[in-house]
């Protein structure tokens, strides 16, 4: 299987502009992480850009088509009012497989990032219209919202978002793999796992608690790794 990853904008096209960063940089950071994680899983990857340069919309689709990509995913950040929040994924109107890909990616993103679910939507975007394979366009979050911009700039978010996109692609492609469990070490990993298991709901509260209380950290770490080993 071959996947084409498209980091939106680039070069002279900054994309949406936030208070501290522009869209092209977040899109590129997440896209590069997605590509690396797919490659580490043995999946062939083609990128429309892997650094800061401009690529025309039609050329992005051409790269995907000419390399025989089986899946195309374009990564962006949204922009609207300062109060707008959430993640949405777009597919070409009426394309059932595109919609299935978009839904799979969106579901994984919401679980891993905790961003508001804005749903799967349809639009006649050039990169969706011109690509021959199933394609989806991801709007990670709103760069126009100060809080979401700050979150999207962080390593933890970019790691979780890229993992979610990879998981969505694999689910769509029917790839079911059992990976060996690794013992969780970082506070952030433990908090995310506690939330995924359903033990906690307020990640920020528990992140602070485990950072400040070493006894709670070791107990939570032991508990999570025990539960994961039993599943």
CSV table of N, CA and C in Angstrom, one decimal, residues 1-2 4 13 20 41 60 64 66 68 76 82 84 101 103 110 118 130 137 167 169 186 190-191 199 222:
chain,number,residue,atom,x,y,z
A,1,UNK,N,0.8,-1.2,0.0
A,1,UNK,CA,0.0,0.0,0.0
A,1,UNK,C,0.9,1.2,0.0
A,2,UNK,N,0.4,2.2,-0.7
A,2,UNK,CA,1.1,3.5,-0.8
A,2,UNK,C,0.2,4.7,-0.4
A,4,UNK,N,-0.2,8.9,0.0
A,4,UNK,CA,0.3,10.2,-0.3
A,4,UNK,C,-0.1,11.2,0.8
A,13,UNK,N,3.0,30.6,0.2
A,13,UNK,CA,1.6,30.4,0.7
A,13,UNK,C,1.6,30.0,2.2
A,20,UNK,N,0.9,33.3,16.7
A,20,UNK,CA,2.3,32.9,16.9
A,20,UNK,C,2.9,32.1,15.7
A,41,UNK,N,5.8,1.5,10.0
A,41,UNK,CA,4.8,0.4,9.9
A,41,UNK,C,4.9,-0.4,8.6
A,60,UNK,N,-0.3,18.7,-6.6
A,60,UNK,CA,-0.3,17.8,-5.4
A,60,UNK,C,-1.1,16.6,-5.8
A,64,UNK,N,0.2,12.5,-6.4
A,64,UNK,CA,-0.5,11.3,-5.9
A,64,UNK,C,-0.8,10.3,-7.0
A,66,UNK,N,0.4,10.1,-10.1
A,66,UNK,CA,1.5,9.6,-10.9
A,66,UNK,C,2.3,8.5,-10.1
A,68,UNK,N,0.9,6.4,-8.1
A,68,UNK,CA,0.0,5.3,-7.8
A,68,UNK,C,-0.4,5.1,-6.4
A,76,UNK,N,-4.3,20.3,7.2
A,76,UNK,CA,-4.4,21.7,7.3
A,76,UNK,C,-4.8,22.1,8.7
A,82,UNK,N,-12.4,34.0,16.5
A,82,UNK,CA,-11.6,33.6,17.6
A,82,UNK,C,-12.2,32.6,18.5
A,84,UNK,N,-14.2,30.0,17.4
A,84,UNK,CA,-14.4,28.8,16.7
A,84,UNK,C,-13.4,27.7,17.2
A,101,UNK,N,-13.0,7.1,4.6
A,101,UNK,CA,-11.7,7.5,5.1
A,101,UNK,C,-11.7,8.7,6.0
A,103,UNK,N,-14.2,9.7,7.9
A,103,UNK,CA,-14.8,9.4,9.2
A,103,UNK,C,-13.8,8.6,10.1
A,110,UNK,N,-10.4,12.7,17.3
A,110,UNK,CA,-11.2,13.1,18.4
A,110,UNK,C,-10.8,12.4,19.7
A,118,UNK,N,-16.4,18.4,14.9
A,118,UNK,CA,-17.2,19.2,14.0
A,118,UNK,C,-17.7,18.3,12.8
A,130,UNK,N,-9.4,16.1,-7.8
A,130,UNK,CA,-8.4,15.6,-8.8
A,130,UNK,C,-7.7,14.3,-8.5
A,137,UNK,N,-9.4,15.5,3.5
A,137,UNK,CA,-8.7,16.7,3.9
A,137,UNK,C,-9.0,17.0,5.3
A,167,UNK,N,-3.6,5.9,12.5
A,167,UNK,CA,-4.6,4.9,12.9
A,167,UNK,C,-5.8,4.9,12.0
A,169,UNK,N,-5.9,5.9,8.9
A,169,UNK,CA,-5.5,5.4,7.6
A,169,UNK,C,-5.5,3.8,7.6
A,186,UNK,N,6.1,8.4,30.5
A,186,UNK,CA,5.9,9.8,30.7
A,186,UNK,C,4.6,10.1,31.4
A,190,UNK,N,0.7,8.5,30.5
A,190,UNK,CA,-0.1,7.9,31.5
A,190,UNK,C,-1.5,8.5,31.6
A,191,UNK,N,-1.5,9.9,31.6
A,191,UNK,CA,-2.7,10.6,31.6
A,191,UNK,C,-3.6,10.3,30.4
A,199,UNK,N,-10.9,5.9,33.0
A,199,UNK,CA,-10.8,6.1,34.5
A,199,UNK,C,-10.9,7.5,34.9
A,222,UNK,N,1.9,2.2,37.5
A,222,UNK,CA,1.7,0.8,37.7
A,222,UNK,C,0.3,0.3,37.4
